mmCIF file of C-alpha atoms and ligand atoms in Angstrom:
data_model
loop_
_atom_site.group_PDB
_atom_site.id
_atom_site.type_symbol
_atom_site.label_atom_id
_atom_site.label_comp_id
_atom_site.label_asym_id
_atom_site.label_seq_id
_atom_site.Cartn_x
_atom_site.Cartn_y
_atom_site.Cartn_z
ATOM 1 C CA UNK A 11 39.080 29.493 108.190
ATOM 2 C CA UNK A 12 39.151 27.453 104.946
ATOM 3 C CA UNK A 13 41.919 25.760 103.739
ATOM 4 C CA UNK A 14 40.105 25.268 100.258
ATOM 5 C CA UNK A 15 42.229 27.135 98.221
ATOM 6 C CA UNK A 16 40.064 27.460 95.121
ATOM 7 C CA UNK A 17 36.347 27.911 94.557
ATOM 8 C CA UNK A 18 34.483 25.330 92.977
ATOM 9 C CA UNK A 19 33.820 27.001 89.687
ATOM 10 C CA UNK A 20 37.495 26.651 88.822
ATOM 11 C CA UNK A 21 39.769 29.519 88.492
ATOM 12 C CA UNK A 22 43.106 29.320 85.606
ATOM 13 C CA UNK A 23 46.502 31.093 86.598
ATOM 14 C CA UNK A 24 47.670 32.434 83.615
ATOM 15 C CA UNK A 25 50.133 35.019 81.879
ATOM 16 C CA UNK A 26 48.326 37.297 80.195
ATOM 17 C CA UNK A 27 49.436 39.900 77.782
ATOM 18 C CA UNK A 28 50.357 43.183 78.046
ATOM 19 C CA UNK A 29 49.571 45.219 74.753
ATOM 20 C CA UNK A 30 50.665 49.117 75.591
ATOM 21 C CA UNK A 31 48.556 49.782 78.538
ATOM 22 C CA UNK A 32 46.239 47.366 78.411
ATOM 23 C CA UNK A 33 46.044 43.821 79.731
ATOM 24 C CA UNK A 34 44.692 41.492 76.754
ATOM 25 C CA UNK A 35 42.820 38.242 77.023
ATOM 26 C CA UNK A 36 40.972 36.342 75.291
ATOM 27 C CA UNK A 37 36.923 36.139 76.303
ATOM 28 C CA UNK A 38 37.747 32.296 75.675
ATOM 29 C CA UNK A 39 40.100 31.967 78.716
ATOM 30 C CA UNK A 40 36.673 31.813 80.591
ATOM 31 C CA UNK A 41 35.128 28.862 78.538
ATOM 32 C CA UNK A 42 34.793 25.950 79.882
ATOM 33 C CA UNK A 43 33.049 22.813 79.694
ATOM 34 C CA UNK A 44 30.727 20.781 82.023
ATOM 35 C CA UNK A 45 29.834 17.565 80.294
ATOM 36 C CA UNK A 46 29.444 18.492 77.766
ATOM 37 C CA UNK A 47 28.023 21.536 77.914
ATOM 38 C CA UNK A 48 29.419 25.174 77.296
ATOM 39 C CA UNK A 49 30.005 27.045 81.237
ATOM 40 C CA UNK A 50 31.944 29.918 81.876
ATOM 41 C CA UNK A 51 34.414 30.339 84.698
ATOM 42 C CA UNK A 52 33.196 32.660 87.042
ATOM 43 C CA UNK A 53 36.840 34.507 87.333
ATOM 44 C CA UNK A 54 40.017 34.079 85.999
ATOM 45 C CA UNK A 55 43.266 35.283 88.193
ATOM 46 C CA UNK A 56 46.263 36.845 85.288
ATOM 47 C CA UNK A 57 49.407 37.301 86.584
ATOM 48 C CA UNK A 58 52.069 39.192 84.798
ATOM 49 C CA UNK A 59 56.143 39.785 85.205
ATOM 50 C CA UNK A 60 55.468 43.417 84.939
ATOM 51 C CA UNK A 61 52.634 43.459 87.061
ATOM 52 C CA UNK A 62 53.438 43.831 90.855
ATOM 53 C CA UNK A 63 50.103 42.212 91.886
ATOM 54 C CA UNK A 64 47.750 39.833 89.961
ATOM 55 C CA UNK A 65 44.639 40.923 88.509
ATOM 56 C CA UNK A 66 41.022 39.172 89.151
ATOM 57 C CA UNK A 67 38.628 39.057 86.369
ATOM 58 C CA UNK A 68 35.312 38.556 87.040
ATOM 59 C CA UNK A 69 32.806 37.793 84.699
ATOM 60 C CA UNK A 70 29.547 38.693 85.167
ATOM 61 C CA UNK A 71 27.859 37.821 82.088
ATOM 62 C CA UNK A 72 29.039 38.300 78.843
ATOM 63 C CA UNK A 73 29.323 41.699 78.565
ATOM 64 C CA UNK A 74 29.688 42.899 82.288
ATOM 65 C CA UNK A 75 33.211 41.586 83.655
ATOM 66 C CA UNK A 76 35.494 43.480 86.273
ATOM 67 C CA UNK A 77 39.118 43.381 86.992
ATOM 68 C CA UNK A 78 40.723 43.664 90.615
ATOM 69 C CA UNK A 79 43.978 44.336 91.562
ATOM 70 C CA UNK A 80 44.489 41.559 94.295
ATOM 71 C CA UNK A 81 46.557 44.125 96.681
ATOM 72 C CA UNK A 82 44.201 44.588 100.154
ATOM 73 C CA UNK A 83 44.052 48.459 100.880
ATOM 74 C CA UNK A 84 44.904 47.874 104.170
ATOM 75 C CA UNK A 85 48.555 47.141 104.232
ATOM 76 C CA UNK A 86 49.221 45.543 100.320
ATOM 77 C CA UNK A 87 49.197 42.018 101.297
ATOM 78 C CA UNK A 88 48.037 40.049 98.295
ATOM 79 C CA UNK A 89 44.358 38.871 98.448
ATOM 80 C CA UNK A 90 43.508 35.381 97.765
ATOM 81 C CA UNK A 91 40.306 34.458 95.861
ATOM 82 C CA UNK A 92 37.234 32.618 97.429
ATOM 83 C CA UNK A 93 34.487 31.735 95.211
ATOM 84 C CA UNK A 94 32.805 35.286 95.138
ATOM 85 C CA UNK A 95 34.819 37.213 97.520
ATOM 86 C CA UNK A 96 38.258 38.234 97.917
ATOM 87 C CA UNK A 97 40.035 37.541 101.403
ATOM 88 C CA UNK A 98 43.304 38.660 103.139
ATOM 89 C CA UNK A 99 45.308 36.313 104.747
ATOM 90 C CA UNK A 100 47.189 39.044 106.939
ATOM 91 C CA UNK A 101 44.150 40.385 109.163
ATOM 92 C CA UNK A 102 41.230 39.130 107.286
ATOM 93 C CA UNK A 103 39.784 41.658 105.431
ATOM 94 C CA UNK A 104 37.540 40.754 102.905
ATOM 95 C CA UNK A 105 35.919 42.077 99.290
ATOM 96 C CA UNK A 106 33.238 41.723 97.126
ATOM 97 C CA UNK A 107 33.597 40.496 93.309
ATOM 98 C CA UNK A 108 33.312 44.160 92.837
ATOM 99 C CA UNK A 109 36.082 45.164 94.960
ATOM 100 C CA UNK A 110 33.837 46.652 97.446
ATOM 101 C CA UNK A 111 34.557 46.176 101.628
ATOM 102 C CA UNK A 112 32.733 43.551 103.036
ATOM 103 C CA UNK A 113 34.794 43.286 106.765
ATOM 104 C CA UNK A 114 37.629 45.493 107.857
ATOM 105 C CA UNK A 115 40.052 46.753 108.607
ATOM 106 C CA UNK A 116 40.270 48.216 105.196
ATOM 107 C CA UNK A 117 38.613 51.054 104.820
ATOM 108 C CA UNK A 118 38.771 51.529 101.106
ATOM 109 C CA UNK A 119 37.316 49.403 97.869
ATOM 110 C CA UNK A 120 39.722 47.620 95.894
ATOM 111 C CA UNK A 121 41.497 49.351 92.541
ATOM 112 C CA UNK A 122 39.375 48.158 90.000
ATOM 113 C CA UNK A 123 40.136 48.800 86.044
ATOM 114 C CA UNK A 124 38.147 49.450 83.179
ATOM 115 C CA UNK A 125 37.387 46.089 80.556
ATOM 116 C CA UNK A 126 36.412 46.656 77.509
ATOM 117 C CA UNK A 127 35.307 43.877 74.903
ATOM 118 C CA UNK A 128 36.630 44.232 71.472
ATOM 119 C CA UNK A 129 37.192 41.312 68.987
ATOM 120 C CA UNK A 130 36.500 38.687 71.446
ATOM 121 C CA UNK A 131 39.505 39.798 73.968
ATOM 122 C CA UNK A 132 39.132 41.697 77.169
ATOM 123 C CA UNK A 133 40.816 44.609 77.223
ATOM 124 C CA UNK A 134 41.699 45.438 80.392
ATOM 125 C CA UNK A 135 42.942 49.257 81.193
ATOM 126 C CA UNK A 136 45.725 49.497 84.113
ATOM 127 C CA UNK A 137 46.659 52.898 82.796
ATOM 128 C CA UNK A 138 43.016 54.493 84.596
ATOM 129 C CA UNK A 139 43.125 54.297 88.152
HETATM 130 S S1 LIG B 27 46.856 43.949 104.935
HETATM 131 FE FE1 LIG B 27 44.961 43.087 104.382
HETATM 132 S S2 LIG B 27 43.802 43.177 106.189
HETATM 133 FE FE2 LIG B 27 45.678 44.039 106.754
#
């Protein structure tokens, strides 16, 4: 096991906004800068008071992003975020950036919801299942 607790492409905690159902944030929360040139953080983890479990966004590219709720379908312990994958810490399951099983024991593929881009902010749906 790794005790690295974030991936080298750097990750951000933040609040995000809620905005009726949607969860809003700017596509600039992923900018970054190496040197001094432009890079883009490969996910970002929001966090919310009225959100029982964070949310991973994952960007793609610039138009293809995904958001995960971090809860493991096993037995809802929160995942934790390595690099590309998502891990949890209770019996080790593990998920793609796409919320898809990679090891047991869950059985099922994380909640994911719809992003849409509009005006430079993500608009993330948590009203869709
Ligand atoms: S609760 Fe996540 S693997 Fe059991």
């Amino acid at each position: 096991m790794t005790t690295l607790m974030q991936g080298c492409t750097g990750t951000k905690l933040l609040t995000g906004k809620i905005v009726g159902d949607d969860l809003v944030l700017p596509v600039s929360d992923f900018k970054t800068k190496k040197g001094n040139k432009d890079s883009f953080k490969k996910y970002i983890i929001v966090q919310h008071d009225m959100l029982q479990y964070p949310v991973c966004v994952y960007r793609f590219s610039e138009n293809e992003y995904a958001a995960l709720w971090m809860r493991c379908t096993h037995q809802g312990t929160e995942l934790q975020v390595f690099g590309d994958k998502l891990q949890c810490p209770a019996h080790g399951s593990e998920f793609t950036s796409k919320g898809l099983v990679q090891n047991g024991p869950a059985n099922a593929m994380l909640r994911t919801f719809p992003v849409i881009i509009e005006n430079n902010q993500l608009k993330i749906s948590l009203k869709a299942a």
